[in-house]
Amino acid sequence: MKSIVILISGRGSNMRAIVEAGLPARVAAVVSNRADALGLDFARSRGIRTEVVEHGGYASREAFDAALAAVIDAHAPDLVVLAGFMRILGPQFVARYAGRLINIHPALLPSFPGLATHRGALKEGVKIHGCTVHFVTGDLDHGPIIVQAAVPVLAGDDEEALAARVLRQEHLILPQAVHWFVEGRLVIDNGMVRVNGMPEPQFLFAAA
Ligand code: GRF
């Protein structure tokens, strides 16, 4: 069975969605850059090994990345999942896990990379927003797209309402992408992701 390491920084609801999806994969560890990340409690309650690598304890980004990689590598995972992990990872880290590092981003990339995506979507007046799971490359919130989910932006939405609508879809597409990965279905071909023997489409549309 393939093993995965999940990186979080806070609430950890995406990590929880992966765990609760009951995928044919072993969650070897949940790693946080914050000791007070709420998601750690959930992982512990499920008997999952947790690790904390606090970014504040390192003099440079490179030193933090190296410490994080050492903790991850001790579990020899097939896949590393960034599930609400709020630190930018440097090029050496990204290269080390090329093809086995995925991220969930709360926007329809390539629109709205970075932070405050829901605020940006409301400010621009987009009518459709959503979330993306993608392989990680050296560019922030960029890389071969595995799956996306779209939701409407409704009149009267505030950031909180829109974030909640998007989050419900995050909880569907992230476990889906992990499932495809651990089944060995994902192929990156010329920067595009193909899902071999794809049982479901690489997009979701949610009515609300
Ligand atoms: C999610 O919206 C994720 O896409 C974003 O931060 C949020 C983390 O939520 N990067 P959680 O920690 O998974 O609950």
GROMACS .gro file of C-alpha atoms and ligand atoms in nm:
model
  222
    1MET     CA    1   0.000   0.000   0.000
    2LYS     CA    2   0.132   0.347  -0.088
    3SER     CA    3   0.205   0.585   0.195
    4ILE     CA    4   0.146   0.958   0.219
    5VAL     CA    5   0.265   1.241   0.438
    6ILE     CA    6   0.026   1.536   0.478
    7LEU     CA    7   0.151   1.887   0.561
    8ILE     CA    8  -0.080   2.129   0.740
    9SER     CA    9  -0.059   2.465   0.912
   10GLY     CA   10  -0.394   2.503   1.090
   11ARG     CA   11  -0.744   2.363   1.102
   12GLY     CA   12  -0.657   2.062   0.890
   13SER     CA   13  -1.002   2.000   0.744
   14ASN     CA   14  -0.854   1.895   0.409
   15MET     CA   15  -0.623   1.650   0.585
   16ARG     CA   16  -0.927   1.519   0.771
   17ALA     CA   17  -1.115   1.474   0.442
   18ILE     CA   18  -0.829   1.259   0.311
   19VAL     CA   19  -0.819   1.048   0.627
   20GLU     CA   20  -1.197   1.005   0.634
   21ALA     CA   21  -1.215   0.913   0.266
   22GLY     CA   22  -1.077   0.573   0.361
   23LEU     CA   23  -0.841   0.559   0.064
   24PRO     CA   24  -0.624   0.259  -0.012
   25ALA     CA   25  -0.320   0.441   0.127
   26ARG     CA   26  -0.147   0.472   0.462
   27VAL     CA   27  -0.120   0.818   0.616
   28ALA     CA   28   0.232   0.777   0.755
   29ALA     CA   29   0.241   1.118   0.924
   30VAL     CA   30   0.082   1.459   0.951
   31VAL     CA   31   0.344   1.733   0.972
   32SER     CA   32   0.277   2.091   1.079
   33ASN     CA   33   0.492   2.402   1.084
   34ARG     CA   34   0.288   2.518   1.384
   35ALA     CA   35   0.264   2.331   1.713
   36ASP     CA   36  -0.083   2.480   1.776
   37ALA     CA   37  -0.233   2.360   1.446
   38LEU     CA   38  -0.579   2.228   1.534
   39GLY     CA   39  -0.553   1.950   1.279
   40LEU     CA   40  -0.282   1.781   1.483
   41ASP     CA   41  -0.540   1.689   1.747
   42PHE     CA   42  -0.756   1.516   1.492
   43ALA     CA   43  -0.458   1.322   1.352
   44ARG     CA   44  -0.355   1.210   1.700
   45SER     CA   45  -0.712   1.105   1.777
   46ARG     CA   46  -0.689   0.873   1.476
   47GLY     CA   47  -0.359   0.729   1.591
   48ILE     CA   48  -0.169   0.900   1.309
   49ARG     CA   49   0.190   0.999   1.380
   50THR     CA   50   0.229   1.378   1.405
   51GLU     CA   51   0.542   1.589   1.369
   52VAL     CA   52   0.603   1.959   1.419
   53VAL     CA   53   0.878   2.152   1.240
   54GLU     CA   54   0.835   2.512   1.352
   55HIS     CA   55   0.954   2.752   1.087
   56GLY     CA   56   1.045   3.009   1.352
   57GLY     CA   57   1.320   2.785   1.477
   58TYR     CA   58   1.533   2.814   1.163
   59ALA     CA   59   1.760   3.092   1.048
   60SER     CA   60   1.675   3.061   0.679
   61ARG     CA   61   1.411   2.922   0.450
   62GLU     CA   62   1.665   2.669   0.322
   63ALA     CA   63   1.736   2.544   0.675
   64PHE     CA   64   1.365   2.505   0.746
   65ASP     CA   65   1.307   2.326   0.416
   66ALA     CA   66   1.596   2.086   0.489
   67ALA     CA   67   1.463   2.006   0.837
   68LEU     CA   68   1.115   1.953   0.696
   69ALA     CA   69   1.249   1.724   0.422
   70ALA     CA   70   1.440   1.518   0.681
   71VAL     CA   71   1.122   1.465   0.883
   72ILE     CA   72   0.924   1.372   0.572
   73ASP     CA   73   1.193   1.140   0.435
   74ALA     CA   74   1.203   0.944   0.760
   75HIS     CA   75   0.858   0.817   0.655
   76ALA     CA   76   0.966   0.743   0.295
   77PRO     CA   77   0.628   0.852   0.154
   78ASP     CA   78   0.518   0.790  -0.204
   79LEU     CA   79   0.324   1.117  -0.198
   80VAL     CA   80   0.350   1.444  -0.005
   81VAL     CA   81   0.027   1.646   0.017
   82LEU     CA   82   0.019   2.018   0.098
   83ALA     CA   83  -0.324   2.047   0.262
   84GLY     CA   84  -0.349   2.404   0.384
   85PHE     CA   85   0.026   2.429   0.438
   86MET     CA   86   0.094   2.801   0.452
   87ARG     CA   87   0.470   2.822   0.394
   88ILE     CA   88   0.638   2.880   0.060
   89LEU     CA   89   0.877   2.594  -0.013
   90GLY     CA   90   1.205   2.662  -0.190
   91PRO     CA   91   1.321   2.521  -0.524
   92GLN     CA   92   1.542   2.252  -0.372
   93PHE     CA   93   1.254   2.117  -0.165
   94VAL     CA   94   1.020   2.121  -0.463
   95ALA     CA   95   1.277   1.947  -0.686
   96ARG     CA   96   1.333   1.677  -0.424
   97TYR     CA   97   0.966   1.578  -0.441
   98ALA     CA   98   0.907   1.643  -0.810
   99GLY     CA   99   0.609   1.443  -0.936
  100ARG     CA  100   0.505   1.336  -0.585
  101LEU     CA  101   0.413   1.669  -0.425
  102ILE     CA  102   0.059   1.805  -0.465
  103ASN     CA  103  -0.121   2.112  -0.333
  104ILE     CA  104  -0.480   2.224  -0.283
  105HIS     CA  105  -0.539   2.588  -0.373
  106PRO     CA  106  -0.869   2.769  -0.304
  107ALA     CA  107  -0.915   2.923  -0.649
  108LEU     CA  108  -0.945   2.819  -1.010
  109LEU     CA  109  -0.580   2.847  -1.107
  110PRO     CA  110  -0.422   3.018  -1.285
  111SER     CA  111  -0.661   3.284  -1.148
  112PHE     CA  112  -0.597   3.412  -0.797
  113PRO     CA  113  -0.270   3.254  -0.690
  114GLY     CA  114  -0.138   3.350  -0.345
  115LEU     CA  115  -0.341   3.451  -0.041
  116ALA     CA  116  -0.688   3.602   0.006
  117THR     CA  117  -0.827   3.429  -0.301
  118HIS     CA  118  -1.192   3.467  -0.199
  119ARG     CA  119  -1.149   3.839  -0.135
  120GLY     CA  120  -0.990   3.870  -0.477
  121ALA     CA  121  -1.270   3.680  -0.645
  122LEU     CA  122  -1.534   3.902  -0.481
  123LYS     CA  123  -1.340   4.217  -0.568
  124GLU     CA  124  -1.309   4.118  -0.934
  125GLY     CA  125  -1.675   4.022  -0.952
  126VAL     CA  126  -1.607   3.681  -1.103
  127LYS     CA  127  -1.920   3.473  -1.134
  128ILE     CA  128  -1.748   3.137  -1.099
  129HIS     CA  129  -1.484   3.054  -0.839
  130GLY     CA  130  -1.349   2.728  -0.706
  131CYS     CA  131  -1.045   2.523  -0.614
  132THR     CA  132  -0.762   2.335  -0.777
  133VAL     CA  133  -0.540   2.039  -0.692
  134HIS     CA  134  -0.211   2.054  -0.878
  135PHE     CA  135   0.139   1.914  -0.882
  136VAL     CA  136   0.379   2.160  -0.722
  137THR     CA  137   0.650   2.329  -0.927
  138GLY     CA  138   0.897   2.600  -0.835
  139ASP     CA  139   0.641   2.871  -0.914
  140LEU     CA  140   0.394   2.961  -0.640
  141ASP     CA  141   0.049   2.805  -0.688
  142HIS     CA  142   0.143   2.682  -1.029
  143GLY     CA  143   0.189   2.342  -1.181
  144PRO     CA  144   0.015   2.065  -1.374
  145ILE     CA  145  -0.352   2.070  -1.280
  146ILE     CA  146  -0.499   1.740  -1.161
  147VAL     CA  147  -0.859   1.836  -1.083
  148GLN     CA  148  -1.070   2.147  -1.033
  149ALA     CA  149  -1.411   2.222  -0.884
  150ALA     CA  150  -1.617   2.528  -0.972
  151VAL     CA  151  -1.881   2.699  -0.760
  152PRO     CA  152  -2.102   2.998  -0.833
  153VAL     CA  153  -2.038   3.333  -0.669
  154LEU     CA  154  -2.380   3.436  -0.541
  155ALA     CA  155  -2.527   3.778  -0.477
  156GLY     CA  156  -2.473   3.867  -0.114
  157ASP     CA  157  -2.170   3.642  -0.073
  158ASP     CA  158  -1.906   3.756   0.171
  159GLU     CA  159  -1.562   3.599   0.204
  160GLU     CA  160  -1.682   3.357   0.467
  161ALA     CA  161  -1.977   3.228   0.268
  162LEU     CA  162  -1.771   3.190  -0.047
  163ALA     CA  163  -1.485   3.020   0.139
  164ALA     CA  164  -1.726   2.770   0.292
  165ARG     CA  165  -1.876   2.688  -0.049
  166VAL     CA  166  -1.531   2.636  -0.197
  167LEU     CA  167  -1.409   2.436   0.103
  168ARG     CA  168  -1.686   2.180   0.057
  169GLN     CA  169  -1.546   2.114  -0.290
  170GLU     CA  170  -1.186   2.106  -0.164
  171HIS     CA  171  -1.294   1.818   0.059
  172LEU     CA  172  -1.408   1.628  -0.250
  173ILE     CA  173  -1.134   1.694  -0.501
  174LEU     CA  174  -0.830   1.658  -0.273
  175PRO     CA  175  -0.915   1.300  -0.165
  176GLN     CA  176  -1.004   1.228  -0.529
  177ALA     CA  177  -0.663   1.345  -0.649
  178VAL     CA  178  -0.485   1.148  -0.376
  179HIS     CA  179  -0.689   0.840  -0.470
  180TRP     CA  180  -0.588   0.871  -0.836
  181PHE     CA  181  -0.224   0.917  -0.735
  182VAL     CA  182  -0.207   0.614  -0.508
  183GLU     CA  183  -0.376   0.404  -0.774
  184GLY     CA  184  -0.094   0.507  -1.006
  185ARG     CA  185  -0.333   0.669  -1.253
  186LEU     CA  186  -0.178   1.015  -1.281
  187VAL     CA  187   0.052   1.084  -1.574
  188ILE     CA  188   0.213   1.423  -1.639
  189ASP     CA  189   0.244   1.460  -2.012
  190ASN     CA  190   0.395   1.780  -2.147
  191GLY     CA  191   0.277   1.977  -1.843
  192MET     CA  192  -0.074   1.834  -1.859
  193VAL     CA  193  -0.216   1.574  -1.625
  194ARG     CA  194  -0.391   1.271  -1.763
  195VAL     CA  195  -0.580   1.027  -1.545
  196ASN     CA  196  -0.539   0.675  -1.682
  197GLY     CA  197  -0.857   0.471  -1.694
  198MET     CA  198  -1.028   0.778  -1.553
  199PRO     CA  199  -1.351   0.675  -1.383
  200GLU     CA  200  -1.460   1.035  -1.319
  201PRO     CA  201  -1.399   1.371  -1.488
  202GLN     CA  202  -1.121   1.606  -1.380
  203PHE     CA  203  -1.372   1.874  -1.289
  204LEU     CA  204  -1.674   1.922  -1.069
  205PHE     CA  205  -1.947   2.182  -1.092
  206ALA     CA  206  -2.134   2.247  -0.772
  207ALA     CA  207  -2.470   2.423  -0.791
  208ALA     CA  208  -2.418   2.595  -0.455
  209GRF     C1  209  -0.797   2.572   0.255
  209GRF     O1  210  -0.891   2.656   0.197
  209GRF     C2  211  -0.677   2.558   0.165
  209GRF     O2  212  -0.711   2.547   0.031
  209GRF     C3  213  -0.607   2.689   0.192
  209GRF     O3  214  -0.617   2.706   0.330
  209GRF     C4  215  -0.732   2.639   0.377
  209GRF     C5  216  -0.688   2.540   0.477
  209GRF     O4  217  -0.796   2.475   0.539
  209GRF     N1  218  -0.474   2.691   0.139
  209GRF     P1  219  -0.776   2.344   0.623
  209GRF     O5  220  -0.656   2.366   0.715
  209GRF     O6  221  -0.753   2.229   0.529
  209GRF     O7  222  -0.902   2.328   0.701
   0.00000   0.00000   0.00000
